[in-house]
Coordinates of C-alpha atoms and ligand atoms in Angstrom, one line a residue:
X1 CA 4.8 -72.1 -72.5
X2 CA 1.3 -70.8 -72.9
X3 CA 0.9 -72.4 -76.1
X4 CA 4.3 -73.9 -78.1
X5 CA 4.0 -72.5 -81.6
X6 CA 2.1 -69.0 -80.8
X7 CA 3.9 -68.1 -77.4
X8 CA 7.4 -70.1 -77.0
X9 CA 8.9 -68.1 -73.6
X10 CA 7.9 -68.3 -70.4
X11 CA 5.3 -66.1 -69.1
X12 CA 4.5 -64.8 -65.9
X13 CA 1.1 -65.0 -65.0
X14 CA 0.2 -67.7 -67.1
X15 CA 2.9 -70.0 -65.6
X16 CA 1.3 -68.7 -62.3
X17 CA -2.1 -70.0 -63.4
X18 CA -0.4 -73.1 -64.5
X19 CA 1.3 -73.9 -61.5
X20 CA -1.6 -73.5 -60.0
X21 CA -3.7 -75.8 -62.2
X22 CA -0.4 -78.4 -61.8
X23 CA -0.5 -78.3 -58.0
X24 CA -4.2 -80.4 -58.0
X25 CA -2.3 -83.0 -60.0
X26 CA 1.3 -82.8 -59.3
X27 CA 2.8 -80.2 -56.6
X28 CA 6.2 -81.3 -56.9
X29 CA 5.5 -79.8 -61.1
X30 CA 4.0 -77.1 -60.1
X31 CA 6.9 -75.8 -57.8
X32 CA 9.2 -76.6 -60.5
X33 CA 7.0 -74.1 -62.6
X34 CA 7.2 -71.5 -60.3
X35 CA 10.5 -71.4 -59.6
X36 CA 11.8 -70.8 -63.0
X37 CA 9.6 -67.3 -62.6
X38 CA 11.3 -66.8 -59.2
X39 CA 15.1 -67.5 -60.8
X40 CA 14.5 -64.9 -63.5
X41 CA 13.2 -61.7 -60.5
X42 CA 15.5 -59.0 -60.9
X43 CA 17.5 -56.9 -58.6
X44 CA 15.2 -54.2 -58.1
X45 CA 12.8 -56.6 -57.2
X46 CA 11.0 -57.2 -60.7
X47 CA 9.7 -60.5 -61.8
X48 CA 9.6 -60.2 -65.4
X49 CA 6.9 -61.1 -67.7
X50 CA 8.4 -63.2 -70.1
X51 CA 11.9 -65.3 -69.6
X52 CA 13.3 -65.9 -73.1
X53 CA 14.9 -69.5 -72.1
X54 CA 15.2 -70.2 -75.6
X55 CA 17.5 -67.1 -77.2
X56 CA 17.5 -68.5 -80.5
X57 CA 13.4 -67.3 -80.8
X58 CA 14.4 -64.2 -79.8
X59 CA 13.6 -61.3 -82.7
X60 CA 14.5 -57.9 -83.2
X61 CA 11.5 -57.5 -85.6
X62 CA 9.1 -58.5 -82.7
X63 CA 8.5 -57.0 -79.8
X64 CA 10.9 -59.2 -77.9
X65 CA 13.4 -56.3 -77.5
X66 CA 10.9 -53.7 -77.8
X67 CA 9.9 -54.5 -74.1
X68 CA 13.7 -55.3 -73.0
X69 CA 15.7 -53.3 -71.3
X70 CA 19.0 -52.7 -73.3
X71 CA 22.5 -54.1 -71.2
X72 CA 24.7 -53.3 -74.1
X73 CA 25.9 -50.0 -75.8
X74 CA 23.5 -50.1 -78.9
X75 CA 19.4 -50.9 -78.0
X76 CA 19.1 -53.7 -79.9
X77 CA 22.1 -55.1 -79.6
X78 CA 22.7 -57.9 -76.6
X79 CA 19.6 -60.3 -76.9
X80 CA 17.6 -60.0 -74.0
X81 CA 16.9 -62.8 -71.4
X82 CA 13.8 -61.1 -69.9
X83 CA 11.5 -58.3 -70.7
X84 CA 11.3 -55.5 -68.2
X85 CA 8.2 -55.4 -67.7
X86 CA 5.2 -56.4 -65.1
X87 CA 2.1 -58.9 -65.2
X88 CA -1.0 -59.0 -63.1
X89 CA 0.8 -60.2 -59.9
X90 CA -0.9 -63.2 -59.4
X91 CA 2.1 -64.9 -57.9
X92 CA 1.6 -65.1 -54.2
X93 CA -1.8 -66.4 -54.8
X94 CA -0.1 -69.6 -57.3
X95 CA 2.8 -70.4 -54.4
X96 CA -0.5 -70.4 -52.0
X97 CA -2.2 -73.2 -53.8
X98 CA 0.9 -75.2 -54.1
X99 CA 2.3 -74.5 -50.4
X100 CA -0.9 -76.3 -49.8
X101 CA -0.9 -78.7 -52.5
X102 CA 1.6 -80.0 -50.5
X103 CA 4.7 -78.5 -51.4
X104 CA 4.7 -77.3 -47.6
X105 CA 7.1 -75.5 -45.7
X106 CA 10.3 -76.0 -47.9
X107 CA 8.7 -74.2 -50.8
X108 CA 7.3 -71.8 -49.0
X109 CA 11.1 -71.4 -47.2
X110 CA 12.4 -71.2 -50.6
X111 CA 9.5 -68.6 -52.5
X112 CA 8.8 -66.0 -49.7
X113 CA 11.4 -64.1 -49.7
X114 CA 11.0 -63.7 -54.0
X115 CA 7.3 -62.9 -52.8
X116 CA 8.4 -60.3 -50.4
X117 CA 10.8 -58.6 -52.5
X118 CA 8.3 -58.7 -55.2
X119 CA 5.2 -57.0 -53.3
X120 CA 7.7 -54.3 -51.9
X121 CA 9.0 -54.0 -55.6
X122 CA 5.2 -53.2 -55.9
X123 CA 4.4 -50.8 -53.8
X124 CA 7.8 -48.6 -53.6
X125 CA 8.5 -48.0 -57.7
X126 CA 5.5 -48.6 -58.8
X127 CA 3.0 -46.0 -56.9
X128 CA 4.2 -42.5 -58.0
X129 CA 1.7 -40.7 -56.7
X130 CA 1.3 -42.6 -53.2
X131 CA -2.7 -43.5 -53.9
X132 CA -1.7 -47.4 -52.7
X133 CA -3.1 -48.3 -56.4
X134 CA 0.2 -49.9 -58.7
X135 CA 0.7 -48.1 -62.5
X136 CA 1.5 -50.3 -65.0
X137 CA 3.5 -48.5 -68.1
X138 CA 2.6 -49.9 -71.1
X139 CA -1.0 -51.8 -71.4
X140 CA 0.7 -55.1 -72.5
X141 CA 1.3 -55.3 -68.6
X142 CA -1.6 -55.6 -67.8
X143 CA -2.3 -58.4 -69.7
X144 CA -5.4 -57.4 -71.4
X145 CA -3.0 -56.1 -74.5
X146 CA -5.4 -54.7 -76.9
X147 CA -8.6 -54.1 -74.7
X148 CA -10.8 -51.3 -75.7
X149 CA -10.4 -50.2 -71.8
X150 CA -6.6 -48.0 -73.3
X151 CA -8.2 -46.8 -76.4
X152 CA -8.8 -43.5 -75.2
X153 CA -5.7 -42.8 -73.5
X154 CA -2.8 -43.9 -76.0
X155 CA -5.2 -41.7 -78.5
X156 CA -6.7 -44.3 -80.4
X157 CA -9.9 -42.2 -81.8
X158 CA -10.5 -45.3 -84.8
X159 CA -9.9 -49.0 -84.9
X160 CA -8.2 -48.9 -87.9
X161 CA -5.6 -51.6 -87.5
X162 CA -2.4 -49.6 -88.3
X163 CA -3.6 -46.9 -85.6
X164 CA -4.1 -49.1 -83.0
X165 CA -0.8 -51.1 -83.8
X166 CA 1.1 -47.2 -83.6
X167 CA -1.3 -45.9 -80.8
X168 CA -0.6 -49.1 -78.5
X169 CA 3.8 -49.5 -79.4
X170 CA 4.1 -45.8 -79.1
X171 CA 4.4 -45.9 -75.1
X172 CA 6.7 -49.2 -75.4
X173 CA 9.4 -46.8 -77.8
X174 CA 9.1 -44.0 -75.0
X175 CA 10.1 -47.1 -72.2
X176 CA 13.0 -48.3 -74.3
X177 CA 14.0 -45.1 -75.0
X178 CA 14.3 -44.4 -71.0
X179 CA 15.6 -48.0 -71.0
X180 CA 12.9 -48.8 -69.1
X181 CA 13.7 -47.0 -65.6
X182 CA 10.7 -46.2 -64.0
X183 CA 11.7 -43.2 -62.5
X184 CA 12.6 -41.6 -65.5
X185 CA 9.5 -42.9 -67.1
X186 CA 6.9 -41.3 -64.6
X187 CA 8.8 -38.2 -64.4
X188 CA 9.1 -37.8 -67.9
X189 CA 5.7 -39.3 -69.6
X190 CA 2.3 -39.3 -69.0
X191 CA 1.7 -42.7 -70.4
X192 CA 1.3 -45.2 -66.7
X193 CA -2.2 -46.0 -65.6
X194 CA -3.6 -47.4 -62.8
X195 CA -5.0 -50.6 -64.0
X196 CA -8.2 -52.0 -62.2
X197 CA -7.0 -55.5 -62.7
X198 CA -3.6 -55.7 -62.2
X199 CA -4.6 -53.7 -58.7
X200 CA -7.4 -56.2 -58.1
X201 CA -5.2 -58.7 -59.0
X202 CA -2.5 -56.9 -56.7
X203 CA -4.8 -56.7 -53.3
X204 CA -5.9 -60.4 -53.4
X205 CA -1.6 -61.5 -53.8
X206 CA -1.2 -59.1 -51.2
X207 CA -3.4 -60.9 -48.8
X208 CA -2.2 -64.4 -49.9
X209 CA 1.6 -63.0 -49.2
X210 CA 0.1 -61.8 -45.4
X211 CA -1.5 -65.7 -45.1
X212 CA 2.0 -66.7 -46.4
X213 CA 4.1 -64.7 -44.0
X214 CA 2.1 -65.9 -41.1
X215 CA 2.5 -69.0 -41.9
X216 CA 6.4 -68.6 -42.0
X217 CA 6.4 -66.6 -38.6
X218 CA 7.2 -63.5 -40.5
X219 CA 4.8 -61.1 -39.2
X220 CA 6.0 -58.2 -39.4
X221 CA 5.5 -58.5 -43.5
X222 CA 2.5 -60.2 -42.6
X223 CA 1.2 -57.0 -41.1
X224 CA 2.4 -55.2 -43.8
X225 CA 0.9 -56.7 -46.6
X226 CA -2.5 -57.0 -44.9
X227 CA -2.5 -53.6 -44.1
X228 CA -1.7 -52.3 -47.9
X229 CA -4.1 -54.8 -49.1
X230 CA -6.9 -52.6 -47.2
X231 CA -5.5 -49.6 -48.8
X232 CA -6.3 -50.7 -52.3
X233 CA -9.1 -51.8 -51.4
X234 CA -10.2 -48.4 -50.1
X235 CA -8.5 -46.7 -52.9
X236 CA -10.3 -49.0 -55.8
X237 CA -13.2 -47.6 -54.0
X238 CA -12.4 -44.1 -53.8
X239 CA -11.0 -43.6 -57.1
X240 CA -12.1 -46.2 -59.7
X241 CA -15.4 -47.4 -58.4
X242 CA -17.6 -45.5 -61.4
X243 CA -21.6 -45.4 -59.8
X244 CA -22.9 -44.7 -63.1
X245 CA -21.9 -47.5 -64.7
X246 CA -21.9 -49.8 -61.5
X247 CA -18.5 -50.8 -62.3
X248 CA -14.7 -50.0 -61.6
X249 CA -12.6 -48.1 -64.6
X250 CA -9.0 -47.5 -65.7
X251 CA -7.6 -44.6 -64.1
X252 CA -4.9 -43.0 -67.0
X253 CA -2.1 -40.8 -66.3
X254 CA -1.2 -38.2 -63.3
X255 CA -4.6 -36.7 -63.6
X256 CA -6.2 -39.9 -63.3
X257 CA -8.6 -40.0 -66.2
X258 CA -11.3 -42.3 -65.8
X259 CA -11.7 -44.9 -68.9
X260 CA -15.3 -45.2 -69.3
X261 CA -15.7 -48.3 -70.9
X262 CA -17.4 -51.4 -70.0
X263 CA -14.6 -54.3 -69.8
X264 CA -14.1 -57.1 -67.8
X265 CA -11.6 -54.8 -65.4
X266 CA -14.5 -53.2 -64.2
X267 CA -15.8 -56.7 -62.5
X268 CA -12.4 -57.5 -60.9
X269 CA -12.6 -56.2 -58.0
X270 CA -15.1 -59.4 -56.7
X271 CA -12.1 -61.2 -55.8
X272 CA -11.2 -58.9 -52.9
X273 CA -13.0 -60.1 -49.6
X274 CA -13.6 -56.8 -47.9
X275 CA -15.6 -55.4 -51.2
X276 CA -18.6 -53.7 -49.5
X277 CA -21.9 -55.9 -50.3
X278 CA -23.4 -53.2 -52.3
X279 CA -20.9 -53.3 -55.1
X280 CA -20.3 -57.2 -55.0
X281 CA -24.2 -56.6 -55.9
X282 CA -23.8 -54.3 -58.4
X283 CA -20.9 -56.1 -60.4
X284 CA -23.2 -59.1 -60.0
X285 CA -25.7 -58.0 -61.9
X286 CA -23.7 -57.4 -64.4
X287 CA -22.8 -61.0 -64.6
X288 CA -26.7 -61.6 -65.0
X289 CA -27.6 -58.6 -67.4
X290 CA -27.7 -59.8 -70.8
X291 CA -26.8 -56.1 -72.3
X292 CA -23.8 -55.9 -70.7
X293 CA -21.7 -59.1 -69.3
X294 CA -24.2 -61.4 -69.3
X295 CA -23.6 -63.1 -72.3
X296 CA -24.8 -66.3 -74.0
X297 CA -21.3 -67.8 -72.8
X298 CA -20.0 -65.6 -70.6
X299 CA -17.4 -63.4 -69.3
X300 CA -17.1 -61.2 -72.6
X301 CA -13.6 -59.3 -71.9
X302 CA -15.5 -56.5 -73.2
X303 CA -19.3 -55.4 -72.6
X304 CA -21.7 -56.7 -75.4
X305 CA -23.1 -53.1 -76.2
X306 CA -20.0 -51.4 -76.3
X307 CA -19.5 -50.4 -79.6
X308 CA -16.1 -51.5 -79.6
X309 CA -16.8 -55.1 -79.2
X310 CA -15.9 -58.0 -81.5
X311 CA -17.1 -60.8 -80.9
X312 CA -13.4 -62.5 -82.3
X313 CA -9.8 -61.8 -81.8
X314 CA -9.3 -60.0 -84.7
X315 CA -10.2 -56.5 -85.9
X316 CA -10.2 -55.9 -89.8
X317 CA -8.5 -59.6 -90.2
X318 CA -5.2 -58.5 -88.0
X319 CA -5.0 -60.0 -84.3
X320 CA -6.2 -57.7 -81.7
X321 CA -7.1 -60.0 -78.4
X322 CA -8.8 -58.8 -75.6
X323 CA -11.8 -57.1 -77.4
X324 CA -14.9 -59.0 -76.9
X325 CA -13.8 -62.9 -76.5
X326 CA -14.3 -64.3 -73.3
X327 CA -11.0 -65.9 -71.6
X328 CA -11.1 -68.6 -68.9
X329 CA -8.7 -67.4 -66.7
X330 CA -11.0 -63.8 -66.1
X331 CA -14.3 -66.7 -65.5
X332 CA -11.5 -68.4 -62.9
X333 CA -11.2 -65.3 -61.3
X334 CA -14.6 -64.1 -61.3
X335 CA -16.4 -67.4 -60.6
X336 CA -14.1 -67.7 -57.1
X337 CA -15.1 -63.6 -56.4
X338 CA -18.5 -64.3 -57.0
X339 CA -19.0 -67.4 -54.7
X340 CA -16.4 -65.4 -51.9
X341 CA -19.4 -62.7 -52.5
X342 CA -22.6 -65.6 -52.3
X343 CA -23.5 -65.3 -55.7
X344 CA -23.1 -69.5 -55.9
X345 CA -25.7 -69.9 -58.7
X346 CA -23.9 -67.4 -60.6
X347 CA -20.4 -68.8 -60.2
X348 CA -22.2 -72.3 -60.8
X349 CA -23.3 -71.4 -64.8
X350 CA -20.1 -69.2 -65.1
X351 CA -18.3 -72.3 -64.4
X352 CA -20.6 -74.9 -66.0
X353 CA -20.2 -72.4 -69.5
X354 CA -16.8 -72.6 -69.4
X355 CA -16.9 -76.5 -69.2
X356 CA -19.0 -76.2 -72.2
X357 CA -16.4 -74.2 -74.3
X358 CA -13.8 -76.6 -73.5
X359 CA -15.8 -79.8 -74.1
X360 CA -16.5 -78.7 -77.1
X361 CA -13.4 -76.2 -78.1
X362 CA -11.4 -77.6 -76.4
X363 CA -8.7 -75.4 -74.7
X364 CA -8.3 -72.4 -76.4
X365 CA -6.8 -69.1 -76.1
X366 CA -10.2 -67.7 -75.9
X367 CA -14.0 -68.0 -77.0
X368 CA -16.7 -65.8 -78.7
X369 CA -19.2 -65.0 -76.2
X370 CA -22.1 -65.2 -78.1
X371 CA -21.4 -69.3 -80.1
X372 CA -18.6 -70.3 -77.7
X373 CA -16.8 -71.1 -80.7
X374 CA -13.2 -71.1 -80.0
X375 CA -10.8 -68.1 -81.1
X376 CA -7.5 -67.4 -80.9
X377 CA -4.2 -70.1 -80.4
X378 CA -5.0 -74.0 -79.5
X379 CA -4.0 -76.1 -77.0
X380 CA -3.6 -73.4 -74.7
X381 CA -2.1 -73.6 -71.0
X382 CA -4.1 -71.6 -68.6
X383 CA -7.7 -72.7 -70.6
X384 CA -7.1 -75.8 -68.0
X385 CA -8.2 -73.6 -65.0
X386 CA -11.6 -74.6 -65.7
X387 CA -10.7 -77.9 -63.9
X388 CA -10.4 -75.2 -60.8
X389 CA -13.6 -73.6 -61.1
Ligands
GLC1 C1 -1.0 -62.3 -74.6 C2 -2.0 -62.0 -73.5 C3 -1.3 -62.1 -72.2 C4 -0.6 -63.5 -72.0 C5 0.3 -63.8 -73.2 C6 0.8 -65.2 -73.2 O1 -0.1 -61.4 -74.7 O2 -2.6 -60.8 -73.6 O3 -2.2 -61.9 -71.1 O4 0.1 -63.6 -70.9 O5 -0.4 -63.6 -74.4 O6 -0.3 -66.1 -73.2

């Protein structure tokens, strides 16, 4: 659980992130973690991202069944034992570290073939227009929920708490209603986006899932994953790489509308390896420019002079996350892309910060960026990456 009293279920990525925090101390634990993600993958390849193991907390006033598919007659009827939809897949990176933690060739034996089936899940339903990039098709896959970065493109002109609350469900009725097929959702809506994250996120699993395969002697998937990891890579580039504002953006719907707003997806990219210099450089500076991401405590999730940025995780007293507050598991990512990239002394203060927060925060959902005062819910799972930075 991410945090027992705020988030009860099991979610993906963050159980990734904590497996992978677990397998420095205990890689037995952190197996264990993973494989109640792997038990839950779907037919179609899916690994959901939540598992509802306890059905009692299940609500049809929440959004529980809201992002469920539906197995009985009536929508809301049978309570759900997974949501249908997708996280950041950050999976083949977690069953790297604990292969290596020492979990060995047994787990690896045991997780590829969920890895494979996964990726492939990936890359056959999830690209409609064959770019190599993955859409996600609702933002709360992406798991940056509420970031500024969708605004524009669910039609949220104001922040007005109700009309971001109708804006941001609206595409999650249209998925139930199509009972969350995909085919039926690209072909019908113009809601999916091409996320930079979850596509960052995507081409650094798909490399650890080619490391993986090696490993097991299974090289033709080895091959394969490599070689679709360089295609996002070159389509990141092509598409979303945004030279005005020297970072990545959003792309939304089939036309591909670039989201020009400064958030933390724009700086992603830094943990792919084969990112040309020149833009490692650019996203670094950044990371050093007080105006934008460079904050007193950094990563803000969104850039300091955007005007949409709150410094907590609420908007007009109701909780909106992901709009200004800087999260540790972005400053893992990003203090691992930036010393991949050289930028040591950068990933050293990113990392040192985050220390800070903790030490005195302790480990919290998130932090304002400018008093690294903590924000958000307590005692919260993956704040303990920063023992991995
Ligand atoms: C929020 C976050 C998401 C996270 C979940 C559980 O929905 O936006 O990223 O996985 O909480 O912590």
């Amino acid at each position: 659980m991410p945090a027992v009293r705020d988030y009860p279920f099991q979610w993906f990525w963050d159980s990734c992130f904590h497996a992978i925090v677990w397998s420095r101390f205990d890689p037995a634990r952190a197996a264990d973690e993973l494989r109640g993600l792997l038990a839950a993958q779907d037919e179609d390849g899916l690994i959901p991202h939540v598992v509802f193991w306890k059905d009692d907390l299940v609500s049809r006033l929440r959004w529980h069944h809201l992002e469920s598919r539906t197995d009985g007659r009536l929508p809301f009827h049978r309570t759900p034992h997974t949501t249908a939809q997708m996280q950041p897949p950050v999976i083949a990176q977690a069953v790297e570290h604990v292969v290596h933690a020492g979990a060995g060739d047994a787990f690896l034996a045991e997780a590829l073939p969920h890895l494979e089936r996964y990726y492939r899940y990936l890359a056959a339903l999830r690209d409609p227009d064959g770019d190599a990039l993955v859409s996600v098709v609702s933002q709360f896959e992406s798991g940056l929920d509420f970031s500024p970065a969708y605004d524009a493109s669910v039609g949220a002109r104001t922040e007005h708490p109700l009309e971001l609350f109708l804006r941001t469900r609206l595409p999650q009725l249209l998925n139930k209603l199509a009972n969350y097929d995909l085919r039926t959702i690209f072909r019908r809506y113009r809601h999916h986006q091409e996320d930079v994250l979850v596509n960052a996120v995507y081409g650094q699993g798909l490399r650890a899932l080619a490391r993986l395969a090696e490993r097991a002697g299974r090289e033709a998937t080895s091959r394969w994953a490599a070689r679709t990891a360089d295609e996002v890579t070159a389509a990141l580039l092509e598409r979303s790489w945004d030279e005005g504002l020297g970072l990545f953006v959003n792309l939304a719907g089939p036309n591909e509308r670039r989201a020009r707003v400064k958030t933390v997806h724009g700086l992603m990219p830094l943990i792919l390896p084969d990112l040309p210099p020149e833009v490692a450089a650019a996203l670094a500076g950044h990371l050093d420019d007080p105006r934008t991401f460079g904050a007193p405590y950094p990563v803000p999730s969104v850039a300091l002079d955007e005007p949409t940025f709150t410094p907590d995780h609420r908007v007009r007293g109701f909780r909106f996350i992901w709009r200004g507050p800087l999260s540790l598991n972005t400053n893992w990512f990003l203090v691992h892309g930036l010393r991949g990239h050289g930028f040591d002394e950068l990933a050293d203060r990113i990392a040192e910060r985050s220390r800070t927060v903790v030490e005195r925060g302790g480990f919290n959902e998130f932090y304002d960026p400018l008093s690294g005062r903590p924000v958000g819910a307590k005692r919260f799972g993956w704040a303990t990456l920063v023992v991995d930075m």
